[in-house]
């Protein structure tokens, strides 16, 4: 990030442990204002701990946090009036209606008008069910209401931990459009999510963490542009032979086996060499049923966070490559 860029959120050397378990080992984040920032990492990487620190739910062992240009150590509650958050599952009053939930939560901060409540119910698609008790809501409806609660005060900074949990496809699309619109209006949206294809369509900037540290951070387009990948689909019985061919072509590059039932292999080979890959496989008597060139966030994520998968011939019988690699959730 450049020094001239206004930052909505920063963390410097952020550390947090639970007994002997290290959750964050010196996390450094820079989140510019007016963007959707995708915060990604494997299970146990420290994502939810970070979210809880950013909202003052827990205190850091060391390091610093800045929210909207001001230092925050968890005690300056007034700073949180401009921050909306949904951390883990939404905490709602099940015996109250959706409208009454918003009214009650709105009374805890800046004054919220009835018009704002109706606007949010419309935005998250709950206006027709606004009078129903939340106890009758599905998981997805509760998640929608939790997002509305986070947006009550029209925050400048919105922190969302797995906001798509329980949402159906149309709800996920609506969430994406809403978050992008908020960023376009100058607000900052910081999202932790395991739905990587959706983050790819939504995020302007991505930060990937592993073992409590930042692995990479930057504009998503630039990160993907650095990635050179070719994906090959072969018969399961040909996986080991295809792995050997791709390994020779990739040189020091990495070859991974994914989706074992379909026997897809991913190799770090320049996308413009897809024809060469196809020719080499054919010369080895392997005829790929699919070849794709390009890059995506899922491949970048696995490349940066997953431990190497052994060649197919060395895999344990019945093992699914990558299953223990810690895919984000």
XYZ file of C-alpha atoms in Angstrom:
329
model
C 0.000 0.000 0.000
C 1.254 3.488 -0.645
C 1.720 5.944 2.150
C -0.709 8.378 0.499
C -3.584 5.928 0.564
C -6.128 6.604 3.306
C -6.355 3.550 5.527
C -9.581 2.489 7.214
C -7.992 -0.291 9.263
C -4.450 -1.271 10.207
C -2.858 -3.796 12.527
C 0.844 -3.800 13.400
C 2.606 -6.729 15.061
C -0.684 -8.021 16.439
C -0.187 -11.024 18.729
C -2.673 -13.152 20.654
C -2.300 -16.522 22.365
C -4.703 -18.725 24.277
C -2.445 -20.451 26.751
C 0.192 -22.225 24.673
C -1.896 -21.952 21.505
C -0.710 -19.064 19.329
C -3.577 -17.515 17.378
C -1.757 -14.483 15.971
C 2.013 -14.273 15.679
C 2.521 -10.673 14.573
C -0.237 -9.777 12.112
C 0.275 -6.698 9.898
C -2.712 -5.552 7.846
C -3.374 -2.424 5.789
C -6.944 -1.927 4.577
C -7.534 1.144 2.385
C -10.758 3.110 2.694
C -13.476 2.491 0.127
C -12.696 -1.118 -0.802
C -13.986 -4.621 -0.250
C -11.123 -6.441 1.485
C -11.190 -10.248 1.467
C -9.570 -11.662 4.615
C -8.734 -15.316 3.942
C -6.952 -18.163 5.658
C -7.187 -21.845 6.623
C -8.974 -23.071 9.728
C -7.065 -21.893 12.789
C -5.186 -19.183 10.898
C -6.438 -16.468 13.261
C -9.237 -14.877 11.223
C -11.967 -14.900 13.878
C -9.470 -13.919 16.591
C -8.567 -10.909 14.447
C -12.234 -9.984 14.057
C -12.791 -10.213 17.799
C -9.776 -8.007 18.474
C -10.990 -5.422 15.962
C -14.307 -5.129 17.782
C -12.922 -5.054 21.320
C -14.376 -8.422 22.293
C -10.899 -9.563 23.360
C -7.579 -7.790 23.972
C -4.314 -8.375 22.136
C -1.205 -9.556 23.979
C 0.816 -7.007 22.020
C 0.729 -4.973 18.837
C -1.554 -2.146 17.773
C -4.835 -1.560 15.945
C -6.052 1.556 14.183
C -9.692 1.998 13.156
C -10.631 4.840 10.825
C -7.370 6.621 11.585
C -7.516 6.353 15.379
C -5.699 3.992 17.723
C -7.966 1.347 19.227
C -7.134 -0.922 22.157
C -10.643 -2.176 22.878
C -11.591 0.490 25.406
C -12.621 3.343 23.063
C -16.214 2.274 22.532
C -17.087 5.537 20.829
C -14.935 4.499 17.836
C -17.202 1.528 17.292
C -20.172 3.797 16.520
C -18.738 4.102 13.011
C -17.985 0.362 12.797
C -20.555 -2.325 12.034
C -19.756 -5.962 12.737
C -21.105 -9.468 12.357
C -18.771 -11.887 14.138
C -19.561 -15.610 13.897
C -23.321 -16.295 14.282
C -25.585 -13.265 14.768
C -26.830 -12.716 18.333
C -30.537 -11.960 18.021
C -33.603 -11.881 20.261
C -35.592 -14.937 19.102
C -38.853 -13.864 20.785
C -38.861 -10.499 18.949
C -39.677 -9.740 15.343
C -37.011 -8.691 12.853
C -38.210 -5.097 13.015
C -38.167 -5.063 16.817
C -34.683 -6.596 16.851
C -33.411 -3.725 14.732
C -35.162 -1.169 16.926
C -33.662 -2.669 20.108
C -30.147 -2.883 18.671
C -30.511 0.614 17.257
C -31.225 2.005 20.726
C -27.733 0.962 21.883
C -25.869 3.397 19.640
C -26.617 6.382 17.486
C -30.308 7.130 17.091
C -31.797 5.014 14.285
C -34.978 6.136 12.534
C -37.873 3.874 11.617
C -37.179 4.774 8.000
C -33.640 3.370 8.359
C -35.043 0.163 9.853
C -37.434 -0.241 6.904
C -34.626 0.536 4.462
C -32.450 -2.216 5.910
C -35.280 -4.764 5.995
C -35.817 -4.060 2.314
C -32.101 -4.243 1.572
C -31.674 -7.709 3.113
C -34.938 -9.043 1.696
C -36.858 -9.374 4.967
C -39.500 -6.655 4.643
C -42.295 -9.173 3.987
C -41.271 -11.171 7.086
C -40.430 -8.188 9.286
C -43.260 -8.859 11.747
C -42.422 -12.565 12.243
C -40.598 -13.734 15.329
C -36.950 -14.481 14.649
C -37.423 -17.918 16.253
C -39.311 -18.852 13.073
C -36.492 -17.762 10.788
C -34.212 -20.077 8.853
C -30.440 -19.848 9.314
C -30.135 -17.800 6.149
C -32.828 -15.343 7.262
C -31.102 -14.901 10.621
C -27.864 -14.231 8.782
C -29.577 -11.576 6.659
C -30.938 -9.941 9.797
C -27.494 -10.063 11.415
C -26.069 -8.181 8.425
C -28.849 -5.598 8.785
C -27.959 -5.163 12.479
C -24.314 -4.602 11.503
C -25.377 -1.879 9.078
C -27.791 -0.077 11.427
C -25.598 2.941 12.119
C -24.604 3.369 8.473
C -21.007 2.495 9.456
C -17.929 3.728 7.651
C -16.247 0.364 8.310
C -18.107 -2.945 8.106
C -16.527 -6.133 9.549
C -18.202 -9.354 8.448
C -17.116 -12.835 9.547
C -18.472 -15.481 7.125
C -21.474 -13.338 6.106
C -22.660 -15.823 3.461
C -23.276 -18.625 5.992
C -26.725 -20.086 5.392
C -27.506 -17.843 2.427
C -28.971 -19.370 -0.721
C -27.403 -18.530 -4.117
C -29.654 -15.522 -4.669
C -28.826 -14.263 -1.190
C -25.103 -14.593 -1.870
C -25.444 -12.627 -5.105
C -27.437 -9.935 -3.288
C -24.774 -9.788 -0.561
C -22.050 -9.376 -3.165
C -23.887 -6.568 -4.930
C -24.593 -4.788 -1.642
C -20.977 -4.970 -0.456
C -19.659 -3.694 -3.782
C -22.171 -0.837 -3.718
C -21.110 0.108 -0.178
C -17.450 0.223 -1.239
C -18.359 2.305 -4.290
C -20.025 4.815 -1.950
C -16.773 5.215 0.013
C -17.347 2.748 2.838
C -14.889 -0.029 3.696
C -15.977 -3.659 3.876
C -13.693 -6.210 5.567
C -14.934 -9.748 4.907
C -13.684 -13.091 6.160
C -15.107 -15.873 4.007
C -14.410 -19.445 2.911
C -16.380 -19.059 -0.350
C -13.353 -18.185 -2.451
C -15.045 -17.880 -5.882
C -17.470 -15.376 -4.365
C -14.656 -13.394 -2.748
C -12.944 -13.302 -6.134
C -15.992 -11.596 -7.633
C -16.416 -9.219 -4.705
C -13.033 -8.182 -3.320
C -10.782 -5.375 -4.508
C -7.937 -6.344 -2.170
C -7.114 -9.663 -0.530
C -5.057 -10.576 2.493
C -4.228 -14.239 3.107
C -3.082 -15.403 6.540
C -1.644 -18.689 7.729
C -0.448 -19.659 11.209
C -1.316 -16.222 12.537
C 0.805 -14.273 10.042
C 0.092 -12.435 6.817
C 1.240 -14.478 3.814
C 0.303 -12.064 1.042
C -1.686 -8.853 0.676
C -2.508 -6.726 -2.317
C -4.958 -5.872 -5.100
C -6.608 -9.086 -6.236
C -6.043 -8.404 -9.933
C -2.320 -7.972 -9.362
C -2.030 -11.113 -7.243
C -3.800 -13.218 -9.854
C -1.769 -11.715 -12.686
C 1.425 -13.045 -11.069
C 0.001 -16.553 -11.054
C 0.628 -18.875 -14.007
C -1.463 -22.022 -13.946
C -2.596 -24.798 -16.245
C -5.272 -27.265 -15.103
C -5.525 -30.686 -16.680
C -8.276 -33.278 -16.347
C -7.367 -36.926 -16.986
C -8.749 -40.345 -16.146
C -8.138 -41.264 -12.476
C -5.948 -44.183 -13.544
C -3.695 -41.774 -15.479
C -3.155 -39.349 -12.607
C 0.326 -40.606 -11.647
C 1.583 -40.585 -15.228
C 0.149 -37.121 -15.884
C 1.711 -35.889 -12.639
C 5.132 -37.009 -13.878
C 4.722 -35.253 -17.239
C 3.542 -32.008 -15.665
C 6.332 -32.086 -13.084
C 8.935 -32.114 -15.867
C 7.263 -29.172 -17.614
C 6.808 -27.178 -14.413
C 10.431 -27.550 -13.344
C 10.637 -25.935 -9.937
C 6.942 -25.098 -10.185
C 4.412 -26.915 -8.106
C 1.998 -29.594 -9.305
C -1.060 -30.449 -7.241
C -3.778 -33.057 -7.540
C -7.257 -31.713 -6.779
C -10.757 -33.119 -6.998
C -9.461 -36.719 -7.111
C -12.707 -38.241 -8.388
C -12.321 -36.169 -11.548
C -8.493 -36.330 -11.479
C -7.737 -32.676 -12.053
C -4.100 -31.632 -11.793
C -2.919 -28.048 -11.405
C 0.587 -27.075 -12.519
C 2.433 -23.769 -12.212
C 3.117 -23.426 -15.915
C 2.624 -20.289 -18.024
C -0.905 -20.161 -19.401
C 0.388 -19.688 -22.978
C 2.030 -23.121 -22.772
C -1.258 -25.013 -22.578
C -0.748 -26.376 -26.115
C 2.716 -27.624 -25.152
C 1.213 -29.336 -22.122
C -1.400 -31.056 -24.276
C 1.252 -32.213 -26.739
C 3.499 -33.625 -23.989
C 0.610 -35.533 -22.433
C -0.393 -36.973 -25.813
C 3.193 -38.092 -26.484
C 3.030 -39.969 -23.172
C -0.199 -41.663 -24.277
C -2.375 -39.499 -22.021
C -5.312 -37.713 -23.612
C -6.687 -34.975 -21.400
C -10.449 -34.542 -21.352
C -10.019 -30.931 -20.229
C -7.317 -28.265 -20.195
C -7.806 -24.827 -18.672
C -5.301 -21.982 -18.479
C -5.443 -18.969 -16.215
C -5.610 -18.218 -12.521
C -8.159 -18.039 -9.750
C -8.255 -17.182 -6.088
C -8.742 -20.767 -4.945
C -5.546 -21.901 -6.667
C -3.637 -18.929 -5.276
C -4.967 -19.664 -1.795
C -3.970 -23.334 -1.923
C -0.579 -22.489 -3.362
C 0.167 -20.162 -0.453
C -1.374 -22.066 2.447
C -1.568 -25.787 1.672
C 1.316 -28.161 2.449
C 2.682 -30.026 -0.593
C 0.589 -33.009 -1.679
C 2.686 -36.140 -2.351
C 2.707 -37.509 -5.891
C -0.207 -39.913 -6.532
C 2.021 -42.994 -6.365
C 3.062 -42.032 -2.811
C -0.389 -41.156 -1.490
C -1.950 -43.316 1.170
C -4.612 -45.716 -0.137
C -7.972 -43.985 -0.085
C -6.487 -40.615 0.860
C -7.986 -37.514 -0.703
C -5.165 -35.142 -1.698
C -5.514 -31.760 -0.058
C -8.153 -32.858 2.470
C -5.856 -32.088 5.389
C -4.399 -28.991 3.750
C -6.567 -26.620 5.751
C -8.891 -25.162 3.100
C -10.469 -22.012 4.497
C -13.703 -22.280 6.392
